[in-house]
Short mmCIF file of C-alpha atoms in Angstrom, two decimals:
data_model
loop_
_atom_site.label_atom_id
_atom_site.label_comp_id
_atom_site.label_asym_id
_atom_site.label_seq_id
_atom_site.Cartn_x
_atom_site.Cartn_y
_atom_site.Cartn_z
CA MET G 1 0.99 -62.71 83.26
CA ASP G 2 -2.00 -64.95 83.39
CA GLU G 3 -4.37 -64.87 86.39
CA PRO G 4 -4.08 -68.04 88.73
CA VAL G 5 -6.80 -70.58 88.39
CA VAL G 6 -7.59 -72.93 91.25
CA GLU G 7 -9.48 -76.09 90.41
CA ILE G 8 -11.06 -78.35 93.11
CA GLN G 9 -12.69 -81.70 92.39
CA PRO G 10 -13.68 -84.76 94.52
CA TYR G 11 -11.01 -87.49 94.80
CA GLU G 12 -11.51 -91.12 95.71
CA THR G 13 -8.77 -92.28 98.03
CA GLU G 14 -7.87 -95.64 99.73
CA ARG G 15 -9.81 -94.41 102.80
CA ASP G 16 -12.94 -94.64 100.62
CA ALA G 17 -11.80 -98.20 99.88
CA ALA G 18 -11.19 -98.79 103.65
CA SER G 19 -14.92 -97.76 104.31
CA ALA G 20 -15.97 -100.37 101.94
CA LEU G 21 -13.77 -102.93 103.68
CA ALA G 22 -15.07 -101.92 107.28
CA GLY G 23 -17.83 -104.43 107.24
CA ASP G 24 -15.61 -107.34 106.12
CA LEU G 25 -13.03 -106.58 108.75
CA MET G 26 -15.73 -106.28 111.48
CA ALA G 27 -17.16 -109.69 110.56
CA LEU G 28 -13.82 -111.52 110.87
CA ASN G 29 -13.99 -114.40 113.44
CA GLY G 30 -11.06 -113.11 115.23
CA VAL G 31 -12.58 -109.67 115.68
CA ARG G 32 -15.96 -111.12 116.73
CA GLU G 33 -14.40 -113.42 119.32
CA LYS G 34 -12.74 -110.22 121.01
CA LEU G 35 -15.49 -107.60 120.25
CA PRO G 36 -19.05 -108.86 120.74
CA GLY G 37 -20.80 -105.60 120.53
CA LYS G 38 -23.31 -104.70 117.78
CA GLN G 39 -22.08 -101.26 117.02
CA LEU G 40 -18.39 -101.74 116.07
CA ARG G 41 -16.46 -98.77 114.66
CA MET G 42 -13.25 -98.71 112.57
CA LEU G 43 -11.13 -95.91 114.02
CA ASP G 44 -7.99 -96.12 111.93
CA PHE G 45 -6.91 -97.74 108.72
CA ARG G 46 -3.63 -97.45 106.86
CA LEU G 47 -1.91 -99.17 103.92
CA LEU G 48 1.66 -99.97 104.63
CA GLU G 49 3.14 -99.88 101.17
CA LYS G 50 3.01 -97.25 98.34
CA ASP G 51 1.11 -98.61 95.30
CA GLY G 52 0.79 -102.10 96.73
CA GLY G 53 -2.33 -102.80 94.79
CA ASN G 54 -4.75 -105.67 95.90
CA SER G 55 -1.92 -107.48 97.85
CA ALA G 56 -1.00 -104.47 99.88
CA PRO G 57 -0.43 -105.09 103.58
CA PHE G 58 -2.73 -102.94 105.92
CA GLN G 59 -3.41 -102.22 109.57
CA ALA G 60 -6.78 -101.34 111.09
CA VAL G 61 -8.08 -100.46 114.58
CA ILE G 62 -11.59 -101.57 115.51
CA HIS G 63 -13.44 -100.43 118.54
CA ASP G 64 -16.40 -101.76 120.58
CA PRO G 65 -18.11 -99.00 122.47
CA GLU G 66 -20.22 -101.44 124.46
CA THR G 67 -17.20 -103.39 125.97
CA TYR G 68 -14.92 -100.32 125.57
CA ARG G 69 -12.23 -102.61 123.98
CA SER G 70 -10.30 -102.47 120.74
CA VAL G 71 -8.45 -104.63 118.48
CA MET G 72 -5.68 -104.11 115.77
CA VAL G 73 -6.23 -106.11 112.57
CA SER G 74 -3.15 -106.65 110.44
CA GLY G 75 -3.00 -108.58 107.14
CA LYS G 76 -3.13 -108.23 103.33
CA LEU G 77 -6.04 -106.91 101.31
CA SER G 78 -6.02 -110.07 99.13
CA ALA G 79 -6.22 -112.36 102.25
CA LEU G 80 -8.47 -110.78 104.77
CA GLY G 81 -9.37 -114.22 106.30
CA GLU G 82 -5.72 -114.74 107.32
CA ALA G 83 -5.40 -111.32 109.06
CA ASP G 84 -3.99 -111.19 112.56
CA VAL G 85 -6.15 -109.91 115.37
CA ARG G 86 -4.90 -108.64 118.76
CA SER G 87 -6.24 -106.56 121.51
CA VAL G 88 -4.85 -103.02 121.93
CA ARG G 89 -5.59 -100.18 124.41
CA PHE G 90 -7.30 -97.44 122.57
CA ARG G 91 -9.72 -94.82 123.98
CA PRO G 92 -11.55 -92.81 121.30
CA ARG G 93 -12.32 -89.27 122.28
CA PRO G 94 -16.02 -88.26 122.89
CA ASP G 95 -17.87 -87.49 119.57
CA ALA G 96 -20.58 -84.85 119.43
CA GLU G 97 -23.39 -87.22 120.21
CA GLU G 98 -21.65 -88.72 123.26
CA PHE G 99 -20.54 -85.18 124.57
CA ALA G 100 -24.25 -84.00 124.23
CA ARG G 101 -25.35 -86.81 126.42
CA ALA G 102 -22.94 -85.95 129.03
CA VAL G 103 -24.02 -82.20 128.88
CA GLU G 104 -27.60 -83.15 129.29
CA ALA G 105 -26.69 -85.19 132.38
CA VAL G 106 -24.80 -82.14 133.78
CA GLY G 107 -27.84 -79.89 133.05
CA SER G 108 -30.05 -82.24 135.13
CA HIS G 109 -27.73 -82.10 138.09
CA PRO G 110 -29.29 -80.15 140.89
CA GLU G 111 -26.29 -77.91 141.70
CA LEU G 112 -24.70 -77.79 138.21
CA GLY G 113 -27.91 -77.27 136.42
CA GLN G 114 -28.58 -74.32 138.61
CA VAL G 115 -25.24 -72.81 137.76
CA LEU G 116 -25.92 -73.18 133.93
CA THR G 117 -28.93 -70.85 134.40
CA ARG G 118 -26.87 -67.95 135.33
CA ASP G 119 -26.09 -65.16 132.98
CA GLY G 120 -23.16 -66.11 130.55
CA ALA G 121 -22.68 -69.57 132.07
CA HIS G 122 -22.12 -72.37 129.49
CA VAL G 123 -20.51 -75.66 128.87
CA TYR G 124 -17.38 -76.44 126.83
CA ARG G 125 -15.05 -79.28 125.85
CA PRO G 126 -12.27 -79.26 128.52
CA MET G 127 -8.92 -81.06 128.92
CA PRO G 128 -8.55 -83.94 129.58
CA PRO G 129 -11.63 -85.26 127.48
CA LEU G 130 -11.91 -88.36 129.66
CA ALA G 131 -11.49 -89.24 133.36
CA ASP G 132 -12.04 -92.88 133.15
CA ILE G 133 -12.14 -95.22 136.19
CA GLU G 134 -10.09 -98.24 136.02
CA HIS G 135 -11.10 -101.16 138.35
CA ALA G 136 -9.13 -103.92 139.84
CA ASP G 137 -10.72 -106.55 137.57
CA GLY G 138 -9.54 -104.84 134.44
CA THR G 139 -12.74 -103.25 133.38
CA THR G 140 -13.14 -99.61 132.77
CA ASP G 141 -15.95 -97.01 133.30
CA ARG G 142 -15.82 -94.47 130.60
CA VAL G 143 -16.09 -90.88 132.17
CA VAL G 144 -16.66 -88.05 129.80
CA THR G 145 -15.44 -84.65 131.09
CA VAL G 146 -17.54 -81.44 130.70
CA GLY G 147 -16.20 -77.96 131.43
CA VAL G 148 -18.52 -75.52 133.18
CA ARG G 149 -17.86 -71.81 132.85
CA ASP G 150 -19.57 -69.34 135.04
CA PRO G 151 -18.05 -65.87 134.27
CA GLY G 152 -20.04 -64.15 137.19
CA GLY G 153 -19.40 -66.73 139.68
CA GLU G 154 -16.75 -67.08 142.34
CA VAL G 155 -15.76 -70.38 140.74
CA LYS G 156 -15.37 -69.46 137.13
CA HIS G 157 -14.31 -72.80 135.81
CA ARG G 158 -14.85 -76.41 136.94
CA VAL G 159 -14.35 -79.84 135.14
CA VAL G 160 -16.87 -82.44 136.00
CA GLY G 161 -17.30 -85.99 134.76
CA VAL G 162 -20.24 -88.08 133.53
CA ARG G 163 -20.14 -91.85 133.87
CA MET G 164 -21.43 -92.91 130.52
CA ARG G 165 -22.91 -96.41 131.48
CA ASP G 166 -25.47 -94.76 133.80
CA ASN G 167 -25.19 -90.92 133.12
CA ALA G 168 -24.13 -90.32 136.82
CA VAL G 169 -22.40 -86.95 137.33
CA ILE G 170 -19.07 -86.94 139.09
CA PRO G 171 -18.46 -83.47 140.49
CA SER G 172 -14.71 -83.93 141.20
CA PRO G 173 -13.31 -86.68 138.97
CA ALA G 174 -9.76 -87.59 139.40
CA GLY G 175 -7.09 -86.18 137.00
CA VAL G 176 -8.79 -82.88 135.93
CA PRO G 177 -7.84 -79.30 136.68
CA ALA G 178 -8.92 -78.00 140.13
CA PRO G 179 -12.02 -75.53 140.19
CA ALA G 180 -10.57 -72.12 139.23
CA SER G 181 -11.42 -68.56 140.04
CA ASN G 182 -9.28 -67.19 137.39
CA GLU G 183 -9.82 -67.17 133.50
CA CYS G 184 -7.24 -67.82 130.99
CA GLU G 185 -7.89 -66.40 127.52
CA THR G 186 -10.93 -64.17 126.86
CA THR G 187 -12.64 -65.85 123.95
CA PRO G 188 -15.68 -67.98 125.08
CA GLY G 189 -15.72 -71.43 123.55
CA VAL G 190 -18.69 -71.44 121.30
CA ASP G 191 -17.67 -73.36 118.06
CA ASP G 192 -21.27 -72.81 116.64
CA CYS G 193 -21.15 -73.22 112.95
CA PRO G 194 -22.99 -76.20 111.32
CA ASP G 195 -21.20 -79.40 110.39
CA GLU G 196 -22.11 -80.14 106.86
CA GLN G 197 -20.48 -83.65 106.58
CA PRO G 198 -20.59 -85.73 104.63
CA GLY G 199 -18.78 -84.34 101.71
CA PRO G 200 -15.93 -85.78 99.69
CA ARG G 201 -13.26 -87.52 101.84
CA SER G 202 -10.52 -85.73 99.74
CA VAL G 203 -10.26 -83.48 96.87
CA ARG G 204 -7.85 -82.96 93.95
CA VAL G 205 -6.52 -79.32 93.76
CA ARG G 206 -4.86 -77.91 90.69
CA VAL G 207 -3.27 -74.35 90.40
CA ARG G 208 -2.68 -73.09 86.80
CA ARG G 209 -1.49 -69.99 85.18
CA GLY G 210 -2.62 -70.14 81.50
CA ALA G 211 -1.46 -73.49 80.10
CA THR G 212 1.02 -74.06 82.99
CA GLU G 213 0.08 -76.24 85.77
CA LEU G 214 2.01 -75.04 88.91
CA TRP G 215 0.59 -77.31 91.69
CA ASN G 216 -1.32 -80.63 91.45
CA LEU G 217 -2.07 -82.30 94.89
CA VAL G 218 -4.67 -84.17 96.90
CA VAL G 219 -5.96 -82.64 100.17
CA SER G 220 -7.90 -84.36 103.06
CA ARG G 221 -9.68 -82.34 105.67
CA PRO G 222 -8.69 -82.99 109.13
CA ALA G 223 -11.80 -85.02 109.95
CA ASN G 224 -10.55 -87.47 107.32
CA SER G 225 -6.87 -87.25 107.93
CA SER G 226 -4.57 -90.35 108.61
CA GLY G 227 -2.97 -91.42 111.84
CA THR G 228 -3.89 -92.48 115.47
CA ASN G 229 -5.01 -88.89 116.39
CA GLY G 230 -5.54 -87.39 112.79
CA SER G 231 -2.99 -85.10 111.36
CA GLY G 232 -4.64 -81.73 110.43
CA ALA G 233 -5.06 -80.63 106.80
CA GLU G 234 -3.19 -83.47 104.99
CA LEU G 235 -1.57 -83.24 101.55
CA ARG G 236 -0.65 -86.14 99.31
CA PHE G 237 0.70 -86.73 95.91
CA VAL G 238 2.05 -83.22 95.68
CA ASP G 239 3.46 -82.27 92.26
CA TYR G 240 5.16 -79.02 91.36
CA ARG G 241 5.31 -78.33 87.59
CA GLY G 242 4.77 -81.84 86.89
CA THR G 243 7.36 -83.24 89.10
CA ARG G 244 6.57 -85.23 92.28
CA VAL G 245 7.88 -83.69 95.35
CA LEU G 246 6.04 -84.91 98.22
CA TYR G 247 4.14 -88.28 98.74
CA GLN G 248 2.45 -87.18 102.02
CA ALA G 249 2.76 -84.10 104.29
CA HIS G 250 0.84 -83.72 107.63
CA VAL G 251 1.25 -83.21 111.42
CA PRO G 252 0.57 -86.60 113.04
CA ILE G 253 2.08 -85.74 116.44
CA LEU G 254 1.02 -82.85 118.64
CA ASN G 255 1.52 -82.46 122.52
CA VAL G 256 1.88 -79.95 125.26
CA GLN G 257 3.67 -79.87 128.52
CA TYR G 258 2.78 -77.61 131.56
CA GLY G 259 5.32 -76.40 134.01
CA ALA G 260 5.29 -77.17 137.78
CA ASP G 261 2.79 -74.22 138.52
CA GLY G 262 0.39 -75.64 136.03
CA HIS G 263 0.72 -79.27 137.27
CA ALA G 264 0.18 -78.06 140.87
CA ILE G 265 -3.36 -77.03 140.01
CA GLY G 266 -4.15 -80.13 137.84
CA CYS G 267 -3.14 -78.82 134.37
CA GLY G 268 -1.57 -81.68 132.45
CA PRO G 269 1.19 -82.40 133.23
CA THR G 270 1.12 -83.17 129.63
CA TYR G 271 -1.43 -83.87 126.84
CA ARG G 272 -1.09 -85.75 123.77
CA ASP G 273 -3.65 -83.89 121.55
CA TRP G 274 -5.57 -84.89 118.54
CA GLN G 275 -5.75 -83.21 115.00
CA ASN G 276 -8.99 -84.47 113.59
CA GLN G 277 -11.60 -82.45 115.31
CA GLU G 278 -12.48 -79.47 113.22
CA ALA G 279 -13.44 -75.93 114.64
CA CYS G 280 -15.26 -73.10 113.20
CA PHE G 281 -13.62 -70.32 111.30
CA THR G 282 -14.67 -67.61 108.78
CA ALA G 283 -14.42 -68.62 105.24
CA ASP G 284 -16.42 -66.90 102.45
CA GLY G 285 -16.68 -68.47 99.03
CA ASP G 286 -18.16 -71.59 97.26
CA ASP G 287 -17.78 -75.27 97.80
CA PRO G 288 -17.01 -76.52 94.21
CA ALA G 289 -16.45 -80.20 95.37
CA GLY G 290 -19.11 -80.35 98.14
CA PRO G 291 -19.23 -79.63 101.89
CA GLY G 292 -15.96 -79.34 103.75
CA TYR G 293 -13.73 -77.76 101.03
CA ARG G 294 -14.16 -74.05 100.24
CA LEU G 295 -12.68 -71.96 97.63
CA CYS G 296 -12.36 -68.34 99.01
CA GLY G 297 -12.44 -65.07 97.19
CA SER G 298 -10.80 -63.41 100.21
CA ALA G 299 -8.43 -64.70 103.03
CA PRO G 300 -9.95 -66.96 105.49
CA ALA G 301 -9.88 -65.76 109.10
CA THR G 302 -9.12 -68.16 112.05
CA ILE G 303 -9.13 -67.33 115.70
CA LEU G 304 -5.54 -65.95 115.40
CA ASP G 305 -6.89 -63.40 112.94
CA ASN G 306 -10.18 -62.29 114.42
CA GLY G 307 -10.13 -63.52 118.11
CA THR G 308 -13.39 -65.49 118.03
CA ASP G 309 -14.39 -69.03 118.21
CA SER G 310 -17.49 -68.38 115.87
CA GLY G 311 -17.43 -68.76 112.07
CA ASN G 312 -19.42 -69.88 109.12
CA PHE G 313 -17.41 -72.88 108.14
CA ARG G 314 -15.45 -76.04 109.16
CA GLY G 315 -13.17 -78.04 106.97
CA VAL G 316 -10.40 -76.77 104.64
CA ALA G 317 -10.41 -73.42 102.98
CA PHE G 318 -8.36 -72.44 99.91
CA HIS G 319 -7.26 -69.00 98.86
CA HIS G 320 -4.86 -67.85 96.20
CA ASP G 321 -3.61 -64.21 96.97
CA GLY G 322 -2.02 -63.75 93.53
CA SER G 323 1.41 -65.27 94.59
CA GLU G 324 0.58 -68.35 96.68
CA LEU G 325 -2.16 -70.97 97.60
CA ARG G 326 -3.11 -71.02 101.10
CA ILE G 327 -4.62 -74.20 102.55
CA VAL G 328 -6.05 -73.62 106.05
CA SER G 329 -8.13 -75.37 108.68
CA GLU G 330 -8.79 -74.79 112.38
CA LEU G 331 -8.64 -77.55 114.87
CA ALA G 332 -10.08 -78.12 118.35
CA ALA G 333 -8.67 -80.27 121.22
CA GLY G 334 -10.45 -79.39 124.36
CA TRP G 335 -10.00 -75.65 124.95
CA TYR G 336 -7.01 -75.43 122.53
CA ARG G 337 -7.50 -74.18 119.04
CA TYR G 338 -4.74 -75.04 116.53
CA ILE G 339 -4.31 -73.67 112.97
CA SER G 340 -3.27 -76.28 110.31
CA ASP G 341 -1.87 -74.08 107.42
CA TRP G 342 0.01 -74.78 104.25
CA ARG G 343 1.18 -72.07 101.72
CA LEU G 344 2.12 -73.29 98.27
CA ALA G 345 3.85 -70.35 96.28
CA ASP G 346 3.76 -70.06 92.61
CA ASP G 347 7.53 -70.11 92.60
CA GLY G 348 7.60 -73.55 94.22
CA VAL G 349 8.21 -72.47 97.90
CA ILE G 350 6.32 -74.52 100.38
CA ARG G 351 5.58 -72.91 103.88
CA PRO G 352 4.15 -75.40 106.46
CA ARG G 353 2.61 -73.38 109.29
CA PHE G 354 1.00 -74.38 112.51
CA GLY G 355 -0.73 -71.86 114.94
CA PHE G 356 -1.69 -72.12 118.65
CA ALA G 357 -4.65 -70.41 120.32
CA GLY G 358 -7.23 -71.12 122.98
CA VAL G 359 -10.72 -70.33 124.39
CA SER G 360 -11.62 -69.50 127.94
CA ASN G 361 -10.21 -72.13 130.25
CA PRO G 362 -8.41 -72.61 133.79
CA CYS G 363 -5.07 -73.62 132.58
CA THR G 364 -3.33 -71.65 129.74
CA CYS G 365 -2.46 -68.81 131.98
CA GLN G 366 0.22 -71.30 133.29
CA ALA G 367 3.53 -71.47 131.36
CA HIS G 368 3.29 -74.36 128.91
CA THR G 369 5.07 -75.45 125.77
CA HIS G 370 3.37 -76.95 122.53
CA HIS G 371 5.30 -79.25 120.16
CA ALA G 372 4.06 -79.85 116.60
CA TYR G 373 5.81 -82.46 114.56
CA TRP G 374 5.48 -82.48 110.65
CA ARG G 375 5.95 -85.66 108.75
CA LEU G 376 7.19 -84.98 105.15
CA ASN G 377 7.56 -87.91 103.04
CA PHE G 378 9.62 -86.58 100.10
CA ASP G 379 9.22 -88.13 96.77
CA ILE G 380 11.66 -86.02 94.79
CA ALA G 381 11.06 -87.05 91.09
CA GLY G 382 10.26 -90.59 92.36
CA ALA G 383 10.33 -92.33 95.67
CA ALA G 384 13.60 -94.31 96.19
CA ASP G 385 16.65 -92.15 95.10
CA ASP G 386 16.65 -89.24 97.68
CA ARG G 387 19.46 -88.16 100.10
CA VAL G 388 19.69 -85.53 102.91
CA ASP G 389 22.51 -83.12 103.35
CA GLU G 390 23.02 -80.85 106.34
CA TYR G 391 24.46 -77.40 106.26
CA ASN G 392 26.60 -75.79 109.24
CA ASP G 393 28.27 -72.58 109.18
CA PRO G 394 30.90 -72.69 110.71
CA PRO G 395 31.40 -76.24 109.60
CA LEU G 396 31.44 -79.01 112.12
CA THR G 397 34.96 -79.93 111.18
CA ALA G 398 37.72 -77.38 110.46
CA GLY G 399 38.65 -77.32 106.83
CA ALA G 400 35.57 -79.29 105.87
CA GLY G 401 32.78 -77.96 103.63
CA ALA G 402 29.46 -76.55 104.96
CA TRP G 403 27.25 -79.24 103.61
CA THR G 404 27.64 -82.73 104.93
CA PRO G 405 25.51 -85.84 103.74
CA LEU G 406 23.66 -87.60 106.45
CA ARG G 407 24.16 -91.30 105.55
CA PHE G 408 22.31 -93.14 108.20
CA GLU G 409 18.90 -92.68 110.19
CA THR G 410 19.43 -89.80 112.76
CA ARG G 411 18.02 -87.19 114.92
CA ARG G 412 19.49 -83.62 114.56
CA GLU G 413 19.19 -80.53 116.61
CA ARG G 414 18.22 -77.03 115.18
CA LEU G 415 21.50 -75.00 115.78
CA PRO G 416 20.99 -71.29 115.07
CA LEU G 417 24.61 -70.45 115.80
CA ARG G 418 25.64 -72.64 112.87
CA ARG G 419 22.88 -71.50 110.86
CA ARG G 420 21.97 -75.22 110.47
CA GLN G 421 19.75 -76.06 107.59
CA TRP G 422 18.91 -79.17 105.50
CA ARG G 423 18.23 -80.19 101.98
CA VAL G 424 16.54 -83.19 100.38
CA ILE G 425 17.98 -84.05 96.83
CA ASN G 426 17.15 -86.55 94.22
CA ARG G 427 20.58 -87.99 93.47
CA ALA G 428 19.92 -88.54 89.74
CA THR G 429 18.09 -85.26 88.85
CA GLN G 430 19.66 -82.97 91.53
CA GLN G 431 16.27 -81.50 92.18
CA GLY G 432 15.02 -81.15 95.75
CA TYR G 433 14.05 -78.93 98.63
CA HIS G 434 16.02 -76.77 101.03
CA ILE G 435 14.69 -76.74 104.52
CA VAL G 436 15.18 -73.48 106.44
CA PRO G 437 14.02 -73.42 109.96
CA GLY G 438 11.56 -70.62 110.88
CA PRO G 439 12.54 -67.88 113.35
CA ASN G 440 10.09 -68.95 115.88
CA ASP G 441 10.50 -72.58 115.72
CA SER G 442 12.77 -72.79 118.93
CA THR G 443 14.88 -75.76 119.99
CA ALA G 444 13.56 -78.91 121.73
CA ASP G 445 13.82 -79.31 125.60
CA ALA G 446 13.99 -82.78 126.82
CA TYR G 447 10.20 -83.43 126.51
CA GLY G 448 10.29 -81.92 123.07
CA ALA G 449 12.41 -84.88 122.06
CA GLY G 450 14.08 -83.39 119.00
CA ASP G 451 14.01 -80.86 116.07
CA LEU G 452 14.55 -83.05 112.90
CA TRP G 453 14.69 -86.79 112.14
CA VAL G 454 15.83 -88.33 108.86
CA LEU G 455 14.19 -91.84 108.55
CA ARG G 456 13.62 -94.45 106.07
CA ARG G 457 9.86 -94.57 105.04
CA ARG G 458 7.96 -97.38 106.69
CA GLY G 459 4.30 -97.79 106.30
CA ASN G 460 3.55 -98.51 109.85
CA GLU G 461 5.45 -95.40 111.05
CA ILE G 462 2.89 -92.70 110.24
CA ASP G 463 3.10 -91.92 113.88
CA ASP G 464 4.05 -93.62 117.15
CA GLY G 465 0.81 -95.11 117.86
CA GLN G 466 0.12 -93.02 120.98
CA GLY G 467 -3.46 -91.94 121.60
CA PHE G 468 -4.52 -89.32 123.96
CA THR G 469 -2.87 -89.43 127.46
CA THR G 470 -1.62 -87.08 130.14
CA ASP G 471 1.27 -89.38 131.07
CA PRO G 472 4.57 -87.54 130.24
CA VAL G 473 6.31 -90.79 129.50
CA LEU G 474 3.69 -91.83 126.90
CA SER G 475 2.67 -88.40 125.58
CA ARG G 476 6.25 -87.46 124.44
CA ALA G 477 6.97 -88.00 120.82
CA HIS G 478 8.70 -91.31 120.42
CA LEU G 479 10.42 -90.85 117.09
CA ASP G 480 13.79 -91.88 118.30
CA ASP G 481 12.34 -95.43 118.24
CA PHE G 482 12.25 -95.26 114.46
CA ALA G 483 15.92 -94.35 114.02
CA GLY G 484 17.49 -97.73 113.78
CA GLY G 485 20.55 -96.68 111.91
CA GLU G 486 19.58 -97.81 108.50
CA SER G 487 21.13 -96.14 105.44
CA VAL G 488 19.12 -93.04 104.20
CA ASP G 489 21.37 -92.51 101.13
CA GLY G 490 19.43 -93.01 97.92
CA ARG G 491 16.25 -94.24 99.77
CA ASP G 492 12.69 -93.42 100.16
CA LEU G 493 12.81 -90.90 103.02
CA VAL G 494 10.76 -89.20 105.62
CA VAL G 495 11.90 -86.13 107.38
CA TRP G 496 10.18 -85.27 110.65
CA TYR G 497 10.28 -81.58 111.65
CA GLY G 498 9.64 -80.32 115.14
CA GLY G 499 8.27 -76.83 115.82
CA HIS G 500 8.16 -75.74 119.50
CA PHE G 501 6.12 -72.93 121.03
CA HIS G 502 6.54 -71.70 124.59
CA HIS G 503 3.50 -69.67 125.99
CA ASP G 504 4.01 -67.75 129.19
CA GLU G 505 1.53 -65.09 129.94
CA HIS G 506 3.91 -63.54 132.56
CA ASP G 507 6.40 -62.87 129.83
CA HIS G 508 4.87 -59.73 127.94
CA THR G 509 7.53 -59.96 125.12
CA PRO G 510 5.37 -60.30 121.88
CA VAL G 511 5.82 -63.65 120.35
CA PRO G 512 4.05 -64.97 117.08
CA HIS G 513 1.78 -67.93 117.83
CA VAL G 514 2.77 -69.60 114.63
CA VAL G 515 5.73 -71.95 113.89
CA GLY G 516 7.04 -73.72 110.76
CA PRO G 517 9.95 -73.87 108.31
CA ASP G 518 10.33 -72.68 104.72
CA LEU G 519 11.00 -75.17 102.05
CA TYR G 520 12.62 -73.89 98.98
CA PRO G 521 12.88 -75.63 95.60
CA VAL G 522 16.33 -76.63 94.31
CA GLY G 523 16.81 -77.29 90.40
CA PHE G 524 13.30 -76.83 89.27
CA HIS G 525 13.96 -73.81 87.08
#
């Protein structure tokens, strides 16, 4: 058998076009009326139709850091001057430069600066990332939080705030975990590898054996991924053996909920996390398409593999082990570390995986549950003729078959007692994918919202639009809002799949810190 060959080349995407449009959007009269600042930033851009060309509808979010206000711009590419502009509530997380300013202020504080001179003491990014102060007149003071770890001190962790308009240090901001004498996790948060951006925003990846092309797809690193909060390592235009199987695959929604004990000490009670901040991990190899995309000769090692927050790379690493291509990245959200991982096997099996870890902090000793939601926009041999069937054994109705078509938009539970599974099939070609839940994926509780949704594809439903928040009502995945009862028989479909990981250090039963289903090809051989 021929050896596998992996080719990686730069790929120009619509987000490159979005960067070119940014100046035109920021100059619109409607934008300038609401955002007078001189350093506007475009935080999100999405096209709402597939292959819409120059007349495609779009949405963009533009932020003014001077006034701390944002707007959403909606319109068509061919008529920017007619775009609608409305104010929206959006709080961008602190970038590296802003966090460094906050750290400098903490280091200059008489008491905290002294703490940081002690052996082993250091700062880190905590949760929540912001502790903003809202005033009665509707204005907001932006307060960036900084974690201070003093491993030899009586208080090992404290979270302080810095008011960015005047760099004033707030020793005890509202809404953060209480000072803690205990330590959760043993890995110090260092995240010390260089960030070599900019490289290509996306890359085209091909896997061949001899003259046979097995996989052809586009991959975007988490820093360039789509969605309100990013979506990890993102796959698009995924072809297997020359047949389109996925238009887009990513994890746009990620959240965590703490139990009563955690809430009592200021953890959570929930966090809506983000998936576009990259963390360091170990990946040895070359960067054939430029910084941020590495082809490895040996398996990459994340914090789940080696227990360290250090590394030599951030971005997306690729490694073919002789039977499958692994596409992996490590993410950071405060003290959490997440692993965004895809495995594309030579026989067509797709294994989405998401891993959970953390660095030293005051909260994760308390029982909590993570929820990760994959968005899988299937385009089996084309975009508009797919259906979804559900398997139950024993069947839902006595005398009925095990497979039942799902005809309308719906939310479904994962029922292990019925061996519940699903398949997405193109009605004309009978090709598709069989979705088998992973053994560690668990079943959603009330906050987890659900296990699987079958929905019509709509361009404005990449996610539910919720940015970072600690509010349980807001941070919960609002995917039920998309299930309006429309037909999904022979349509362009999106399957949302939820994986749920419960972490309780008081339960010593070994549990893998990775969730994800297996997707088996149907009718491709």
